[in-house]
C-alpha cells in the first residue's frame, strides 16, 4: 500500500517495471495476432489490436480517474471545505502547507489521497482478474482451423 512516507525511488522502480512489462506484452500480443491470422488480413488484424488498445487505455483512464476522485471525495468528508474534493488540492499543496491553519490537515489529506489510489488500483486488479478468467473460456483457433472455416464458407 502507498503511504505518505512511501519511498519515491521504490515507487518509480515499480512503475518502470510495470511499464516495461506492459510494453513487452503489447509487442508479444501483436506478434501473436500477426501469426494467427491470414496474410491478406494482417493489416486489418493489427489495426484492430491497436484500436482496441487505444479504446481500452481511454476507458481505463476514465474509469480509474472516476474511482479515484469519488473515493477521495468520500475520504475527505471531515476536512475543511477550503480543500477541493478532488485531486486539484495537489496543485496548491505547498500553499496549504505554509498556512498555519491548514498545515495540520496535510498528513490526513495525503493519507486520504494514498488510500484513494490504493482503492483504484485494487479495483483495477479485480477487473484484470475477471478478464483473465473470462479469457480462459475463449476458444483458440489455429491458422489452419481459421483457413478451413473460411474455405467452408466459400
JSON list of N, CA, C and O in Angstrom, two decimals, residues 14-53:
[
{"chain": "A", "resi": 14, "resn": "UNK", "atom": "N", "xyz": [9.08, 0.50, -9.32]},
{"chain": "A", "resi": 14, "resn": "UNK", "atom": "CA", "xyz": [7.91, -0.35, -9.56]},
{"chain": "A", "resi": 14, "resn": "UNK", "atom": "C", "xyz": [7.12, 0.08, -10.78]},
{"chain": "A", "resi": 14, "resn": "UNK", "atom": "O", "xyz": [6.70, -0.75, -11.60]},
{"chain": "A", "resi": 15, "resn": "UNK", "atom": "N", "xyz": [6.94, 1.38, -10.94]},
{"chain": "A", "resi": 15, "resn": "UNK", "atom": "CA", "xyz": [6.23, 1.90, -12.11]},
{"chain": "A", "resi": 15, "resn": "UNK", "atom": "C", "xyz": [7.00, 1.61, -13.40]},
{"chain": "A", "resi": 15, "resn": "UNK", "atom": "O", "xyz": [6.42, 1.30, -14.42]},
{"chain": "A", "resi": 16, "resn": "UNK", "atom": "N", "xyz": [8.33, 1.71, -13.33]},
{"chain": "A", "resi": 16, "resn": "UNK", "atom": "CA", "xyz": [9.16, 1.40, -14.51]},
{"chain": "A", "resi": 16, "resn": "UNK", "atom": "C", "xyz": [8.99, -0.06, -14.91]},
{"chain": "A", "resi": 16, "resn": "UNK", "atom": "O", "xyz": [8.79, -0.38, -16.08]},
{"chain": "A", "resi": 17, "resn": "UNK", "atom": "N", "xyz": [9.04, -0.97, -13.92]},
{"chain": "A", "resi": 17, "resn": "UNK", "atom": "CA", "xyz": [8.88, -2.39, -14.21]},
{"chain": "A", "resi": 17, "resn": "UNK", "atom": "C", "xyz": [7.49, -2.68, -14.76]},
{"chain": "A", "resi": 17, "resn": "UNK", "atom": "O", "xyz": [7.33, -3.48, -15.69]},
{"chain": "A", "resi": 18, "resn": "UNK", "atom": "N", "xyz": [6.49, -2.03, -14.21]},
{"chain": "A", "resi": 18, "resn": "UNK", "atom": "CA", "xyz": [5.12, -2.21, -14.69]},
{"chain": "A", "resi": 18, "resn": "UNK", "atom": "C", "xyz": [5.00, -1.76, -16.15]},
{"chain": "A", "resi": 18, "resn": "UNK", "atom": "O", "xyz": [4.42, -2.44, -16.99]},
{"chain": "A", "resi": 19, "resn": "UNK", "atom": "N", "xyz": [5.57, -0.61, -16.46]},
{"chain": "A", "resi": 19, "resn": "UNK", "atom": "CA", "xyz": [5.53, -0.08, -17.83]},
{"chain": "A", "resi": 19, "resn": "UNK", "atom": "C", "xyz": [6.32, -0.94, -18.80]},
{"chain": "A", "resi": 19, "resn": "UNK", "atom": "O", "xyz": [5.89, -1.19, -19.93]},
{"chain": "A", "resi": 20, "resn": "UNK", "atom": "N", "xyz": [7.49, -1.41, -18.36]},
{"chain": "A", "resi": 20, "resn": "UNK", "atom": "CA", "xyz": [8.32, -2.26, -19.23]},
{"chain": "A", "resi": 20, "resn": "UNK", "atom": "C", "xyz": [7.60, -3.58, -19.50]},
{"chain": "A", "resi": 20, "resn": "UNK", "atom": "O", "xyz": [7.62, -4.08, -20.64]},
{"chain": "A", "resi": 21, "resn": "UNK", "atom": "N", "xyz": [6.95, -4.13, -18.50]},
{"chain": "A", "resi": 21, "resn": "UNK", "atom": "CA", "xyz": [6.20, -5.38, -18.69]},
{"chain": "A", "resi": 21, "resn": "UNK", "atom": "C", "xyz": [5.05, -5.19, -19.65]},
{"chain": "A", "resi": 21, "resn": "UNK", "atom": "O", "xyz": [4.80, -6.03, -20.53]},
{"chain": "A", "resi": 22, "resn": "UNK", "atom": "N", "xyz": [4.34, -4.06, -19.52]},
{"chain": "A", "resi": 22, "resn": "UNK", "atom": "CA", "xyz": [3.24, -3.77, -20.44]},
{"chain": "A", "resi": 22, "resn": "UNK", "atom": "C", "xyz": [3.74, -3.59, -21.87]},
{"chain": "A", "resi": 22, "resn": "UNK", "atom": "O", "xyz": [3.11, -4.05, -22.82]},
{"chain": "A", "resi": 23, "resn": "UNK", "atom": "N", "xyz": [4.88, -2.93, -22.02]},
{"chain": "A", "resi": 23, "resn": "UNK", "atom": "CA", "xyz": [5.45, -2.74, -23.34]},
{"chain": "A", "resi": 23, "resn": "UNK", "atom": "C", "xyz": [5.83, -4.07, -23.99]},
{"chain": "A", "resi": 23, "resn": "UNK", "atom": "O", "xyz": [5.58, -4.27, -25.19]},
{"chain": "A", "resi": 24, "resn": "UNK", "atom": "N", "xyz": [6.41, -4.95, -23.21]},
{"chain": "A", "resi": 24, "resn": "UNK", "atom": "CA", "xyz": [6.76, -6.28, -23.74]},
{"chain": "A", "resi": 24, "resn": "UNK", "atom": "C", "xyz": [5.51, -7.08, -24.08]},
{"chain": "A", "resi": 24, "resn": "UNK", "atom": "O", "xyz": [5.49, -7.83, -25.06]},
{"chain": "A", "resi": 25, "resn": "UNK", "atom": "N", "xyz": [4.46, -6.93, -23.29]},
{"chain": "A", "resi": 25, "resn": "UNK", "atom": "CA", "xyz": [3.22, -7.64, -23.53]},
{"chain": "A", "resi": 25, "resn": "UNK", "atom": "C", "xyz": [2.58, -7.20, -24.85]},
{"chain": "A", "resi": 25, "resn": "UNK", "atom": "O", "xyz": [2.12, -8.04, -25.63]},
{"chain": "A", "resi": 26, "resn": "UNK", "atom": "N", "xyz": [2.58, -5.92, -25.12]},
{"chain": "A", "resi": 26, "resn": "UNK", "atom": "CA", "xyz": [1.96, -5.41, -26.34]},
{"chain": "A", "resi": 26, "resn": "UNK", "atom": "C", "xyz": [2.68, -5.94, -27.58]},
{"chain": "A", "resi": 26, "resn": "UNK", "atom": "O", "xyz": [2.06, -6.34, -28.55]},
{"chain": "A", "resi": 27, "resn": "UNK", "atom": "N", "xyz": [4.01, -5.96, -27.53]},
{"chain": "A", "resi": 27, "resn": "UNK", "atom": "CA", "xyz": [4.78, -6.47, -28.68]},
{"chain": "A", "resi": 27, "resn": "UNK", "atom": "C", "xyz": [4.48, -7.95, -28.90]},
{"chain": "A", "resi": 27, "resn": "UNK", "atom": "O", "xyz": [4.30, -8.40, -30.04]},
{"chain": "A", "resi": 28, "resn": "UNK", "atom": "N", "xyz": [4.42, -8.72, -27.82]},
{"chain": "A", "resi": 28, "resn": "UNK", "atom": "CA", "xyz": [4.11, -10.16, -27.95]},
{"chain": "A", "resi": 28, "resn": "UNK", "atom": "C", "xyz": [2.69, -10.37, -28.46]},
{"chain": "A", "resi": 28, "resn": "UNK", "atom": "O", "xyz": [2.45, -11.27, -29.27]},
{"chain": "A", "resi": 29, "resn": "UNK", "atom": "N", "xyz": [1.77, -9.57, -27.99]},
{"chain": "A", "resi": 29, "resn": "UNK", "atom": "CA", "xyz": [0.39, -9.67, -28.45]},
{"chain": "A", "resi": 29, "resn": "UNK", "atom": "C", "xyz": [0.28, -9.39, -29.94]},
{"chain": "A", "resi": 29, "resn": "UNK", "atom": "O", "xyz": [-0.39, -10.11, -30.68]},
{"chain": "A", "resi": 30, "resn": "UNK", "atom": "N", "xyz": [0.98, -8.36, -30.39]},
{"chain": "A", "resi": 30, "resn": "UNK", "atom": "CA", "xyz": [0.95, -8.01, -31.81]},
{"chain": "A", "resi": 30, "resn": "UNK", "atom": "C", "xyz": [1.53, -9.14, -32.67]},
{"chain": "A", "resi": 30, "resn": "UNK", "atom": "O", "xyz": [0.98, -9.49, -33.71]},
{"chain": "A", "resi": 31, "resn": "UNK", "atom": "N", "xyz": [2.62, -9.74, -32.21]},
{"chain": "A", "resi": 31, "resn": "UNK", "atom": "CA", "xyz": [3.22, -10.86, -32.94]},
{"chain": "A", "resi": 31, "resn": "UNK", "atom": "C", "xyz": [2.28, -12.05, -32.99]},
{"chain": "A", "resi": 31, "resn": "UNK", "atom": "O", "xyz": [2.13, -12.70, -34.03]},
{"chain": "A", "resi": 32, "resn": "UNK", "atom": "N", "xyz": [1.61, -12.33, -31.87]},
{"chain": "A", "resi": 32, "resn": "UNK", "atom": "CA", "xyz": [0.66, -13.45, -31.84]},
{"chain": "A", "resi": 32, "resn": "UNK", "atom": "C", "xyz": [-0.50, -13.21, -32.79]},
{"chain": "A", "resi": 32, "resn": "UNK", "atom": "O", "xyz": [-0.94, -14.13, -33.49]},
{"chain": "A", "resi": 33, "resn": "UNK", "atom": "N", "xyz": [-0.98, -11.99, -32.86]},
{"chain": "A", "resi": 33, "resn": "UNK", "atom": "CA", "xyz": [-2.08, -11.67, -33.77]},
{"chain": "A", "resi": 33, "resn": "UNK", "atom": "C", "xyz": [-1.63, -11.81, -35.21]},
{"chain": "A", "resi": 33, "resn": "UNK", "atom": "O", "xyz": [-2.34, -12.38, -36.05]},
{"chain": "A", "resi": 34, "resn": "UNK", "atom": "N", "xyz": [-0.45, -11.33, -35.52]},
{"chain": "A", "resi": 34, "resn": "UNK", "atom": "CA", "xyz": [0.06, -11.44, -36.89]},
{"chain": "A", "resi": 34, "resn": "UNK", "atom": "C", "xyz": [0.27, -12.90, -37.30]},
{"chain": "A", "resi": 34, "resn": "UNK", "atom": "O", "xyz": [0.00, -13.28, -38.44]},
{"chain": "A", "resi": 35, "resn": "UNK", "atom": "N", "xyz": [0.73, -13.73, -36.38]},
{"chain": "A", "resi": 35, "resn": "UNK", "atom": "CA", "xyz": [0.98, -15.13, -36.70]},
{"chain": "A", "resi": 35, "resn": "UNK", "atom": "C", "xyz": [-0.28, -15.98, -36.76]},
{"chain": "A", "resi": 35, "resn": "UNK", "atom": "O", "xyz": [-0.26, -17.06, -37.33]},
{"chain": "A", "resi": 36, "resn": "UNK", "atom": "N", "xyz": [-1.36, -15.51, -36.14]},
{"chain": "A", "resi": 36, "resn": "UNK", "atom": "CA", "xyz": [-2.57, -16.35, -36.09]},
{"chain": "A", "resi": 36, "resn": "UNK", "atom": "C", "xyz": [-3.56, -16.05, -37.21]},
{"chain": "A", "resi": 36, "resn": "UNK", "atom": "O", "xyz": [-4.51, -16.80, -37.38]},
{"chain": "A", "resi": 37, "resn": "UNK", "atom": "N", "xyz": [-3.35, -15.00, -37.94]},
{"chain": "A", "resi": 37, "resn": "UNK", "atom": "CA", "xyz": [-4.30, -14.65, -38.99]},
{"chain": "A", "resi": 37, "resn": "UNK", "atom": "C", "xyz": [-3.78, -14.93, -40.38]},
{"chain": "A", "resi": 37, "resn": "UNK", "atom": "O", "xyz": [-2.65, -15.39, -40.58]},
{"chain": "A", "resi": 38, "resn": "UNK", "atom": "N", "xyz": [-4.65, -14.69, -41.35]},
{"chain": "A", "resi": 38, "resn": "UNK", "atom": "CA", "xyz": [-4.25, -14.84, -42.74]},
{"chain": "A", "resi": 38, "resn": "UNK", "atom": "C", "xyz": [-3.37, -13.68, -43.15]},
{"chain": "A", "resi": 38, "resn": "UNK", "atom": "O", "xyz": [-3.47, -12.58, -42.62]},
{"chain": "A", "resi": 39, "resn": "UNK", "atom": "N", "xyz": [-2.52, -13.92, -44.12]},
{"chain": "A", "resi": 39, "resn": "UNK", "atom": "CA", "xyz": [-1.59, -12.89, -44.57]},
{"chain": "A", "resi": 39, "resn": "UNK", "atom": "C", "xyz": [-2.34, -11.70, -45.17]},
{"chain": "A", "resi": 39, "resn": "UNK", "atom": "O", "xyz": [-1.99, -10.55, -44.90]},
{"chain": "A", "resi": 40, "resn": "UNK", "atom": "N", "xyz": [-3.41, -11.97, -45.93]},
{"chain": "A", "resi": 40, "resn": "UNK", "atom": "CA", "xyz": [-4.12, -10.86, -46.56]},
{"chain": "A", "resi": 40, "resn": "UNK", "atom": "C", "xyz": [-4.99, -10.07, -45.57]},
{"chain": "A", "resi": 40, "resn": "UNK", "atom": "O", "xyz": [-5.52, -9.03, -45.92]},
{"chain": "A", "resi": 41, "resn": "UNK", "atom": "N", "xyz": [-5.13, -10.54, -44.32]},
{"chain": "A", "resi": 41, "resn": "UNK", "atom": "CA", "xyz": [-5.90, -9.82, -43.30]},
{"chain": "A", "resi": 41, "resn": "UNK", "atom": "C", "xyz": [-5.00, -9.26, -42.19]},
{"chain": "A", "resi": 41, "resn": "UNK", "atom": "O", "xyz": [-5.50, -8.80, -41.17]},
{"chain": "A", "resi": 42, "resn": "UNK", "atom": "N", "xyz": [-3.69, -9.32, -42.41]},
{"chain": "A", "resi": 42, "resn": "UNK", "atom": "CA", "xyz": [-2.76, -8.90, -41.35]},
{"chain": "A", "resi": 42, "resn": "UNK", "atom": "C", "xyz": [-2.92, -7.43, -40.99]},
{"chain": "A", "resi": 42, "resn": "UNK", "atom": "O", "xyz": [-2.91, -7.06, -39.82]},
{"chain": "A", "resi": 43, "resn": "UNK", "atom": "N", "xyz": [-3.09, -6.57, -41.98]},
{"chain": "A", "resi": 43, "resn": "UNK", "atom": "CA", "xyz": [-3.25, -5.14, -41.70]},
{"chain": "A", "resi": 43, "resn": "UNK", "atom": "C", "xyz": [-4.50, -4.86, -40.89]},
{"chain": "A", "resi": 43, "resn": "UNK", "atom": "O", "xyz": [-4.47, -4.06, -39.95]},
{"chain": "A", "resi": 44, "resn": "UNK", "atom": "N", "xyz": [-5.59, -5.55, -41.24]},
{"chain": "A", "resi": 44, "resn": "UNK", "atom": "CA", "xyz": [-6.84, -5.36, -40.52]},
{"chain": "A", "resi": 44, "resn": "UNK", "atom": "C", "xyz": [-6.73, -5.87, -39.08]},
{"chain": "A", "resi": 44, "resn": "UNK", "atom": "O", "xyz": [-7.18, -5.21, -38.14]},
{"chain": "A", "resi": 45, "resn": "UNK", "atom": "N", "xyz": [-6.09, -7.01, -38.89]},
{"chain": "A", "resi": 45, "resn": "UNK", "atom": "CA", "xyz": [-6.00, -7.57, -37.54]},
{"chain": "A", "resi": 45, "resn": "UNK", "atom": "C", "xyz": [-5.08, -6.74, -36.64]},
{"chain": "A", "resi": 45, "resn": "UNK", "atom": "O", "xyz": [-5.40, -6.52, -35.47]},
{"chain": "A", "resi": 46, "resn": "UNK", "atom": "N", "xyz": [-3.96, -6.27, -37.17]},
{"chain": "A", "resi": 46, "resn": "UNK", "atom": "CA", "xyz": [-3.07, -5.46, -36.33]},
{"chain": "A", "resi": 46, "resn": "UNK", "atom": "C", "xyz": [-3.68, -4.10, -36.03]},
{"chain": "A", "resi": 46, "resn": "UNK", "atom": "O", "xyz": [-3.52, -3.58, -34.92]},
{"chain": "A", "resi": 47, "resn": "UNK", "atom": "N", "xyz": [-4.42, -3.53, -36.98]},
{"chain": "A", "resi": 47, "resn": "UNK", "atom": "CA", "xyz": [-5.06, -2.25, -36.70]},
{"chain": "A", "resi": 47, "resn": "UNK", "atom": "C", "xyz": [-6.20, -2.43, -35.69]},
{"chain": "A", "resi": 47, "resn": "UNK", "atom": "O", "xyz": [-6.45, -1.53, -34.87]},
{"chain": "A", "resi": 48, "resn": "UNK", "atom": "N", "xyz": [-6.86, -3.58, -35.71]},
{"chain": "A", "resi": 48, "resn": "UNK", "atom": "CA", "xyz": [-7.90, -3.85, -34.71]},
{"chain": "A", "resi": 48, "resn": "UNK", "atom": "C", "xyz": [-7.29, -3.93, -33.31]},
{"chain": "A", "resi": 48, "resn": "UNK", "atom": "O", "xyz": [-7.88, -3.42, -32.35]},
{"chain": "A", "resi": 49, "resn": "UNK", "atom": "N", "xyz": [-6.13, -4.55, -33.20]},
{"chain": "A", "resi": 49, "resn": "UNK", "atom": "CA", "xyz": [-5.45, -4.62, -31.90]},
{"chain": "A", "resi": 49, "resn": "UNK", "atom": "C", "xyz": [-5.11, -3.21, -31.41]},
{"chain": "A", "resi": 49, "resn": "UNK", "atom": "O", "xyz": [-5.34, -2.87, -30.25]},
{"chain": "A", "resi": 50, "resn": "UNK", "atom": "N", "xyz": [-4.58, -2.39, -32.30]},
{"chain": "A", "resi": 50, "resn": "UNK", "atom": "CA", "xyz": [-4.23, -1.01, -31.92]},
{"chain": "A", "resi": 50, "resn": "UNK", "atom": "C", "xyz": [-5.47, -0.20, -31.53]},
{"chain": "A", "resi": 50, "resn": "UNK", "atom": "O", "xyz": [-5.43, 0.58, -30.57]},
{"chain": "A", "resi": 51, "resn": "UNK", "atom": "N", "xyz": [-6.57, -0.38, -32.26]},
{"chain": "A", "resi": 51, "resn": "UNK", "atom": "CA", "xyz": [-7.80, 0.33, -31.95]},
{"chain": "A", "resi": 51, "resn": "UNK", "atom": "C", "xyz": [-8.33, -0.08, -30.58]},
{"chain": "A", "resi": 51, "resn": "UNK", "atom": "O", "xyz": [-8.67, 0.77, -29.74]},
{"chain": "A", "resi": 52, "resn": "UNK", "atom": "N", "xyz": [-8.38, -1.38, -30.33]},
{"chain": "A", "resi": 52, "resn": "UNK", "atom": "CA", "xyz": [-8.89, -1.86, -29.04]},
{"chain": "A", "resi": 52, "resn": "UNK", "atom": "C", "xyz": [-7.97, -1.46, -27.90]},
{"chain": "A", "resi": 52, "resn": "UNK", "atom": "O", "xyz": [-8.44, -1.16, -26.79]},
{"chain": "A", "resi": 53, "resn": "UNK", "atom": "N", "xyz": [-6.67, -1.41, -28.14]},
{"chain": "A", "resi": 53, "resn": "UNK", "atom": "CA", "xyz": [-5.73, -0.96, -27.11]},
{"chain": "A", "resi": 53, "resn": "UNK", "atom": "C", "xyz": [-5.98, 0.51, -26.78]},
{"chain": "A", "resi": 53, "resn": "UNK", "atom": "O", "xyz": [-6.02, 0.91, -25.62]}
]
